[in-house]
Amino acid sequence: MGIVLKTFDLTKTYRQTRAVDNACMTVSEGDIYGFVGENGSGKTTIIRLISGLIFADSGSYELFGVKSTDPKIVEARRKIGAIVESPSIYPNMTAIDNVKLQSKLLGVDGDEQFYKDALKEVGLDADVLGKKKAGDFSLGMRQRLAIAMALVGKPQFIMLDEPMNGLDPAGIVEIRELILKLNRENKITFLISSHILTELALVATKYGIISKGRIVEEITAKQLHEKCGKYVIVKTDNNQKLIELVSVLKGAIAIEDGDSVKISGDVQLTELLKVISNSDLNVEKVNCEETSFEQYYLSIIGGKK
Ligand code: ATP
């Protein structure tokens, strides 16, 4: 699988604020890269750097294998679409006129059907919308219009900055479904920044966790799923004995966790309970638990936020 974006120690400072600090991240072809971080962690700044809206103080990046220092980076950027902060649409124009204007700006020729199709792709019907101005659209519709405007440039990679922000539940579902459809059917790679971990978890194939300008971890959804697996907390009158007993079960990992024992790994609950009930341990508590993405995220960024 090809690499769409790779950054090398990307750094950007605003006066005293180091917005992006030696950030190293990799987005591969086909990824839906969930970019997660607290307020002010540097997500927007990285998206702006890659879009060419601002320049890095040091470090570099490659887009589709083209170095950011290579003049060809301008061409490589034509393969990307970015919606940074709020969608930049003209509120006094209709949806189709916004799409036409964007096509002109991108130097893309198209007929009426081409513009209508771009809108249709995001679930907007130009005929039904008629003369309705974009300023009168719901936020979800404006977000979809902005994606339609990005689509006329036939991007292979789209970066969306907080696309779920401010949307109602129905709007969130629409944007999520749209991202999944464009990724699956149009083979578009996505980078999506968001605070809403549960929402990202429904679409992301890989995560980049950013804190104070640094990428503290990159992890695939599969790896995250394995790390966030289920576990059992057992409290008995003898932790050490319980750990010894559990160690005979293939695949089980038992560690002391406060006054209890945490048992994880590839272990059947019935097998585990059998071992415990056949022993002379006094069992006070058995709890089946699961590490959530939120807990994992907090453990990675130090649990401070
Ligand atoms: P949010 O989720 O709140 O949008 P973010 O992760 O996108 O946050 P950035 O907007 O990239 O974070 O900001 C990173 C840091 O850089 C913040 O401390 C911010 O105040 C600072 N910053 C960003 N843009 C500028 C600017 N133009 N001038 C000065 N400081 C800036």
GROMACS .gro file of C-alpha atoms and ligand atoms in nm:
model
  336
    1MET     CA    1   0.000   0.000   0.000
    2GLY     CA    2   0.139   0.340  -0.101
    3ILE     CA    3   0.206   0.621   0.138
    4VAL     CA    4  -0.004   0.933   0.090
    5LEU     CA    5   0.147   1.154   0.358
    6LYS     CA    6   0.457   1.125   0.569
    7THR     CA    7   0.585   1.400   0.793
    8PHE     CA    8   0.940   1.424   0.925
    9ASP     CA    9   0.992   1.620   1.249
   10LEU     CA   10   0.748   1.887   1.135
   11THR     CA   11   0.774   2.191   1.362
   12LYS     CA   12   0.584   2.519   1.373
   13THR     CA   13   0.612   2.788   1.641
   14TYR     CA   14   0.394   3.094   1.687
   15ARG     CA   15   0.584   3.342   1.907
   16GLN     CA   16   0.625   3.144   2.231
   17THR     CA   17   0.381   2.868   2.135
   18ARG     CA   18   0.523   2.554   1.980
   19ALA     CA   19   0.206   2.453   1.794
   20VAL     CA   20   0.367   2.155   1.620
   21ASP     CA   21   0.671   1.990   1.774
   22ASN     CA   22   0.877   1.744   1.566
   23ALA     CA   23   0.562   1.571   1.446
   24CYS     CA   24   0.612   1.241   1.262
   25MET     CA   25   0.307   1.077   1.111
   26THR     CA   26   0.223   0.845   0.824
   27VAL     CA   27  -0.104   0.821   0.634
   28SER     CA   28  -0.127   0.529   0.394
   29GLU     CA   29  -0.343   0.484   0.087
   30GLY     CA   30  -0.697   0.381   0.184
   31ASP     CA   31  -0.665   0.493   0.548
   32ILE     CA   32  -0.928   0.683   0.735
   33TYR     CA   33  -0.678   0.843   0.969
   34GLY     CA   34  -0.836   0.960   1.293
   35PHE     CA   35  -0.639   1.257   1.419
   36VAL     CA   36  -0.708   1.284   1.790
   37GLY     CA   37  -0.590   1.545   2.036
   38GLU     CA   38  -0.696   1.795   2.298
   39ASN     CA   39  -0.781   2.158   2.218
   40GLY     CA   40  -0.476   2.341   2.095
   41SER     CA   41  -0.272   2.023   2.044
   42GLY     CA   42  -0.176   2.122   1.689
   43LYS     CA   43  -0.417   1.931   1.464
   44THR     CA   44  -0.535   2.230   1.262
   45THR     CA   45  -0.181   2.364   1.231
   46ILE     CA   46  -0.062   2.034   1.079
   47ILE     CA   47  -0.354   2.032   0.833
   48ARG     CA   48  -0.272   2.393   0.739
   49LEU     CA   49   0.097   2.305   0.692
   50ILE     CA   50   0.016   2.013   0.461
   51SER     CA   51  -0.235   2.226   0.267
   52GLY     CA   52   0.039   2.482   0.202
   53LEU     CA   53  -0.150   2.758   0.387
   54ILE     CA   54   0.144   2.812   0.625
   55PHE     CA   55   0.507   2.706   0.629
   56ALA     CA   56   0.700   2.495   0.878
   57ASP     CA   57   0.995   2.633   1.075
   58SER     CA   58   1.175   2.303   1.039
   59GLY     CA   59   1.111   1.947   0.935
   60SER     CA   60   0.941   1.842   0.615
   61TYR     CA   61   0.678   1.614   0.469
   62GLU     CA   62   0.610   1.409   0.160
   63LEU     CA   63   0.278   1.405  -0.022
   64PHE     CA   64   0.236   1.113  -0.264
   65GLY     CA   65   0.613   1.070  -0.245
   66VAL     CA   66   0.687   1.431  -0.340
   67LYS     CA   67   0.905   1.620  -0.091
   68SER     CA   68   0.766   1.944   0.049
   69THR     CA   69   1.083   2.119  -0.074
   70ASP     CA   70   1.029   1.999  -0.432
   71PRO     CA   71   0.852   2.251  -0.661
   72LYS     CA   72   0.634   1.957  -0.774
   73ILE     CA   73   0.465   1.969  -0.433
   74VAL     CA   74   0.218   2.219  -0.587
   75GLU     CA   75   0.102   1.946  -0.827
   76ALA     CA   76   0.089   1.688  -0.548
   77ARG     CA   77  -0.134   1.923  -0.347
   78ARG     CA   78  -0.383   1.924  -0.635
   79LYS     CA   79  -0.458   1.564  -0.541
   80ILE     CA   80  -0.579   1.671  -0.198
   81GLY     CA   81  -0.889   1.841  -0.071
   82ALA     CA   82  -0.896   2.010   0.267
   83ILE     CA   83  -1.173   2.159   0.473
   84VAL     CA   84  -1.003   2.348   0.752
   85GLU     CA   85  -1.201   2.483   1.045
   86SER     CA   86  -1.537   2.592   0.900
   87PRO     CA   87  -1.633   2.507   0.540
   88SER     CA   88  -1.551   2.801   0.311
   89ILE     CA   89  -1.865   2.836   0.108
   90TYR     CA   90  -2.038   3.147  -0.023
   91PRO     CA   91  -2.359   3.182   0.179
   92ASN     CA   92  -2.534   3.404  -0.077
   93MET     CA   93  -2.491   3.152  -0.356
   94THR     CA   94  -2.681   2.832  -0.429
   95ALA     CA   95  -2.515   2.493  -0.381
   96ILE     CA   96  -2.459   2.443  -0.754
   97ASP     CA   97  -2.313   2.793  -0.797
   98ASN     CA   98  -2.071   2.724  -0.512
   99VAL     CA   99  -1.963   2.403  -0.686
  100LYS     CA  100  -1.925   2.585  -1.021
  101LEU     CA  101  -1.713   2.858  -0.864
  102GLN     CA  102  -1.490   2.604  -0.693
  103SER     CA  103  -1.447   2.417  -1.024
  104LYS     CA  104  -1.336   2.740  -1.188
  105LEU     CA  105  -1.087   2.807  -0.908
  106LEU     CA  106  -0.948   2.456  -0.948
  107GLY     CA  107  -0.938   2.490  -1.327
  108VAL     CA  108  -1.178   2.199  -1.372
  109ASP     CA  109  -1.416   2.211  -1.668
  110GLY     CA  110  -1.759   2.066  -1.629
  111ASP     CA  111  -2.112   2.084  -1.761
  112GLU     CA  112  -2.432   2.124  -1.559
  113GLN     CA  113  -2.457   1.746  -1.510
  114PHE     CA  114  -2.102   1.729  -1.373
  115TYR     CA  115  -2.190   1.985  -1.103
  116LYS     CA  116  -2.518   1.811  -1.024
  117ASP     CA  117  -2.337   1.478  -0.996
  118ALA     CA  118  -2.084   1.626  -0.751
  119LEU     CA  119  -2.375   1.736  -0.532
  120LYS     CA  120  -2.550   1.403  -0.573
  121GLU     CA  121  -2.235   1.229  -0.453
  122VAL     CA  122  -2.282   1.395  -0.112
  123GLY     CA  123  -2.659   1.345  -0.103
  124LEU     CA  124  -2.763   1.694  -0.219
  125ASP     CA  125  -3.012   1.728  -0.504
  126ALA     CA  126  -2.962   2.049  -0.702
  127ASP     CA  127  -3.316   2.031  -0.847
  128VAL     CA  128  -3.479   1.993  -0.505
  129LEU     CA  129  -3.264   2.268  -0.353
  130GLY     CA  130  -3.350   2.507  -0.638
  131LYS     CA  131  -3.260   2.864  -0.553
  132LYS     CA  132  -3.205   2.800  -0.183
  133LYS     CA  133  -2.893   2.985  -0.068
  134ALA     CA  134  -2.614   2.791   0.103
  135GLY     CA  135  -2.638   3.030   0.400
  136ASP     CA  136  -2.984   2.886   0.471
  137PHE     CA  137  -2.857   2.526   0.478
  138SER     CA  138  -2.818   2.330   0.799
  139LEU     CA  139  -2.459   2.292   0.920
  140GLY     CA  140  -2.462   1.929   0.805
  141MET     CA  141  -2.569   2.032   0.454
  142ARG     CA  142  -2.299   2.300   0.446
  143GLN     CA  143  -2.043   2.042   0.550
  144ARG     CA  144  -2.161   1.810   0.270
  145LEU     CA  145  -2.156   2.097   0.020
  146ALA     CA  146  -1.797   2.171   0.118
  147ILE     CA  147  -1.710   1.805   0.054
  148ALA     CA  148  -1.884   1.824  -0.287
  149MET     CA  149  -1.673   2.130  -0.366
  150ALA     CA  150  -1.360   1.936  -0.273
  151LEU     CA  151  -1.473   1.642  -0.488
  152VAL     CA  152  -1.476   1.839  -0.815
  153GLY     CA  153  -1.096   1.840  -0.802
  154LYS     CA  154  -1.106   1.455  -0.795
  155PRO     CA  155  -0.894   1.440  -0.479
  156GLN     CA  156  -0.726   1.118  -0.371
  157PHE     CA  157  -0.681   1.246  -0.018
  158ILE     CA  158  -0.921   1.462   0.183
  159MET     CA  159  -0.839   1.628   0.515
  160LEU     CA  160  -1.136   1.729   0.728
  161ASP     CA  161  -1.083   1.941   1.037
  162GLU     CA  162  -1.344   1.854   1.301
  163PRO     CA  163  -1.615   1.765   1.046
  164MET     CA  164  -1.859   1.651   1.318
  165ASN     CA  165  -1.829   1.972   1.522
  166GLY     CA  166  -2.166   2.129   1.595
  167LEU     CA  167  -2.364   1.871   1.398
  168ASP     CA  168  -2.682   1.717   1.536
  169PRO     CA  169  -2.692   1.336   1.567
  170ALA     CA  170  -2.853   1.294   1.223
  171GLY     CA  171  -2.590   1.521   1.066
  172ILE     CA  172  -2.311   1.322   1.232
  173VAL     CA  173  -2.451   0.997   1.088
  174GLU     CA  174  -2.476   1.153   0.738
  175ILE     CA  175  -2.116   1.277   0.741
  176ARG     CA  176  -1.992   0.945   0.880
  177GLU     CA  177  -2.177   0.748   0.611
  178LEU     CA  178  -2.047   0.985   0.343
  179ILE     CA  179  -1.686   0.946   0.456
  180LEU     CA  180  -1.720   0.567   0.460
  181LYS     CA  181  -1.883   0.566   0.113
  182LEU     CA  182  -1.618   0.792  -0.044
  183ASN     CA  183  -1.343   0.584   0.114
  184ARG     CA  184  -1.492   0.254   0.000
  185GLU     CA  185  -1.628   0.343  -0.343
  186ASN     CA  186  -1.410   0.633  -0.459
  187LYS     CA  187  -1.098   0.499  -0.283
  188ILE     CA  188  -1.037   0.835  -0.119
  189THR     CA  189  -0.794   0.840   0.174
  190PHE     CA  190  -0.909   1.058   0.466
  191LEU     CA  191  -0.752   1.239   0.756
  192ILE     CA  192  -1.016   1.347   1.006
  193SER     CA  193  -0.941   1.549   1.313
  194SER     CA  194  -1.188   1.514   1.596
  195HIS     CA  195  -1.241   1.535   1.969
  196ILE     CA  196  -1.525   1.288   1.956
  197LEU     CA  197  -1.341   0.962   2.014
  198THR     CA  198  -1.651   0.743   1.998
  199GLU     CA  199  -1.742   0.898   1.663
  200LEU     CA  200  -1.392   0.854   1.520
  201ALA     CA  201  -1.393   0.493   1.639
  202LEU     CA  202  -1.680   0.422   1.399
  203VAL     CA  203  -1.478   0.520   1.091
  204ALA     CA  204  -1.104   0.530   1.160
  205THR     CA  205  -0.873   0.256   1.034
  206LYS     CA  206  -0.573   0.418   1.201
  207TYR     CA  207  -0.523   0.681   1.471
  208GLY     CA  208  -0.266   0.948   1.528
  209ILE     CA  209  -0.273   1.072   1.887
  210ILE     CA  210  -0.133   1.423   1.920
  211SER     CA  211  -0.057   1.610   2.240
  212LYS     CA  212   0.118   1.945   2.277
  213GLY     CA  213   0.222   1.939   1.913
  214ARG     CA  214   0.379   1.593   1.926
  215ILE     CA  215   0.245   1.275   1.773
  216VAL     CA  216   0.261   1.057   2.082
  217GLU     CA  217   0.131   0.742   1.919
  218GLU     CA  218   0.014   0.604   1.588
  219ILE     CA  219  -0.191   0.290   1.611
  220THR     CA  220  -0.411   0.096   1.370
  221ALA     CA  221  -0.774   0.031   1.461
  222LYS     CA  222  -0.690  -0.340   1.478
  223GLN     CA  223  -0.401  -0.284   1.721
  224LEU     CA  224  -0.621  -0.054   1.926
  225HIS     CA  225  -0.894  -0.315   1.938
  226GLU     CA  226  -0.643  -0.570   2.067
  227LYS     CA  227  -0.511  -0.329   2.329
  228CYS     CA  228  -0.859  -0.222   2.435
  229GLY     CA  229  -0.971  -0.582   2.475
  230LYS     CA  230  -1.187  -0.729   2.745
  231TYR     CA  231  -1.044  -0.837   3.079
  232VAL     CA  232  -1.165  -0.984   3.404
  233ILE     CA  233  -1.102  -0.840   3.748
  234VAL     CA  234  -1.107  -1.102   4.023
  235LYS     CA  235  -1.078  -1.027   4.394
  236THR     CA  236  -0.996  -1.317   4.623
  237ASP     CA  237  -0.818  -1.362   4.955
  238ASN     CA  238  -0.491  -1.460   4.785
  239ASN     CA  239  -0.375  -1.273   4.474
  240GLN     CA  240  -0.053  -1.467   4.429
  241LYS     CA  241  -0.225  -1.803   4.443
  242LEU     CA  242  -0.483  -1.683   4.190
  243ILE     CA  243  -0.206  -1.566   3.953
  244GLU     CA  244  -0.039  -1.910   3.982
  245LEU     CA  245  -0.364  -2.089   3.912
  246VAL     CA  246  -0.451  -1.874   3.613
  247SER     CA  247  -0.101  -1.914   3.464
  248VAL     CA  248  -0.187  -2.276   3.371
  249LEU     CA  249  -0.455  -2.147   3.132
  250LYS     CA  250  -0.309  -2.111   2.783
  251GLY     CA  251  -0.310  -1.751   2.659
  252ALA     CA  252  -0.411  -1.598   2.993
  253ILE     CA  253  -0.218  -1.301   3.133
  254ALA     CA  254  -0.270  -1.235   3.503
  255ILE     CA  255  -0.128  -0.934   3.684
  256GLU     CA  256  -0.191  -0.778   4.020
  257ASP     CA  257  -0.417  -0.473   3.996
  258GLY     CA  258  -0.453  -0.304   4.336
  259ASP     CA  259  -0.621  -0.549   4.572
  260SER     CA  260  -0.741  -0.764   4.278
  261VAL     CA  261  -0.600  -0.958   3.983
  262LYS     CA  262  -0.651  -0.843   3.625
  263ILE     CA  263  -0.680  -1.133   3.380
  264SER     CA  264  -0.658  -1.061   3.010
  265GLY     CA  265  -0.548  -1.238   2.695
  266ASP     CA  266  -0.708  -1.516   2.500
  267VAL     CA  267  -0.895  -1.691   2.778
  268GLN     CA  268  -1.244  -1.840   2.801
  269LEU     CA  269  -1.444  -1.704   3.092
  270THR     CA  270  -1.593  -2.050   3.167
  271GLU     CA  271  -1.243  -2.202   3.186
  272LEU     CA  272  -1.131  -1.926   3.417
  273LEU     CA  273  -1.432  -1.964   3.646
  274LYS     CA  274  -1.382  -2.341   3.656
  275VAL     CA  275  -1.021  -2.300   3.774
  276ILE     CA  276  -1.125  -2.050   4.040
  277SER     CA  277  -1.422  -2.251   4.169
  278ASN     CA  278  -1.212  -2.569   4.192
  279SER     CA  279  -0.963  -2.389   4.417
  280ASP     CA  280  -0.996  -2.312   4.785
  281LEU     CA  281  -0.981  -1.935   4.720
  282ASN     CA  282  -1.248  -1.714   4.873
  283VAL     CA  283  -1.388  -1.513   4.583
  284GLU     CA  284  -1.516  -1.166   4.672
  285LYS     CA  285  -1.569  -1.019   4.326
  286VAL     CA  286  -1.556  -1.112   3.955
  287ASN     CA  287  -1.603  -0.828   3.707
  288CYS     CA  288  -1.585  -0.841   3.327
  289GLU     CA  289  -1.455  -0.508   3.199
  290GLU     CA  290  -1.328  -0.348   2.882
  291THR     CA  291  -1.073  -0.073   2.824
  292SER     CA  292  -1.246   0.200   2.628
  293PHE     CA  293  -1.075   0.402   2.359
  294GLU     CA  294  -1.118   0.700   2.591
  295GLN     CA  295  -0.930   0.527   2.875
  296TYR     CA  296  -0.659   0.421   2.635
  297TYR     CA  297  -0.629   0.774   2.495
  298LEU     CA  298  -0.604   0.920   2.846
  299SER     CA  299  -0.339   0.665   2.942
  300ILE     CA  300  -0.135   0.763   2.635
  301ILE     CA  301  -0.149   1.138   2.691
  302GLY     CA  302  -0.077   1.091   3.060
  303GLY     CA  303  -0.432   1.107   3.194
  304LYS     CA  304  -0.396   1.479   3.252
  305LYS     CA  305  -0.684   1.597   3.037
  306ATP     P1  306  -0.860   2.274   1.835
  306ATP     O1  307  -0.903   2.134   1.850
  306ATP     O2  308  -0.898   2.359   1.953
  306ATP     O3  309  -0.895   2.335   1.704
  306ATP     P2  310  -0.593   2.216   1.744
  306ATP     O4  311  -0.544   2.083   1.791
  306ATP     O5  312  -0.643   2.224   1.605
  306ATP     O6  313  -0.699   2.272   1.845
  306ATP     P3  314  -0.421   2.433   1.669
  306ATP     O7  315  -0.534   2.520   1.625
  306ATP     O8  316  -0.335   2.374   1.565
  306ATP     O9  317  -0.473   2.318   1.765
  306ATP    O10  318  -0.332   2.520   1.769
  306ATP     C1  319  -0.211   2.473   1.827
  306ATP     C2  320  -0.152   2.584   1.913
  306ATP    O11  321  -0.103   2.688   1.828
  306ATP     C3  322  -0.252   2.649   2.007
  306ATP    O12  323  -0.185   2.679   2.127
  306ATP     C4  324  -0.294   2.773   1.934
  306ATP    O13  325  -0.333   2.874   2.025
  306ATP     C5  326  -0.166   2.811   1.859
  306ATP     N1  327  -0.194   2.881   1.732
  306ATP     C6  328  -0.257   2.828   1.626
  306ATP     N2  329  -0.264   2.918   1.524
  306ATP     C7  330  -0.204   3.031   1.571
  306ATP     C8  331  -0.178   3.160   1.514
  306ATP     N3  332  -0.215   3.191   1.390
  306ATP     N4  333  -0.114   3.251   1.592
  306ATP     C9  334  -0.075   3.220   1.717
  306ATP     N5  335  -0.096   3.100   1.776
  306ATP    C10  336  -0.159   3.007   1.705
   0.00000   0.00000   0.00000
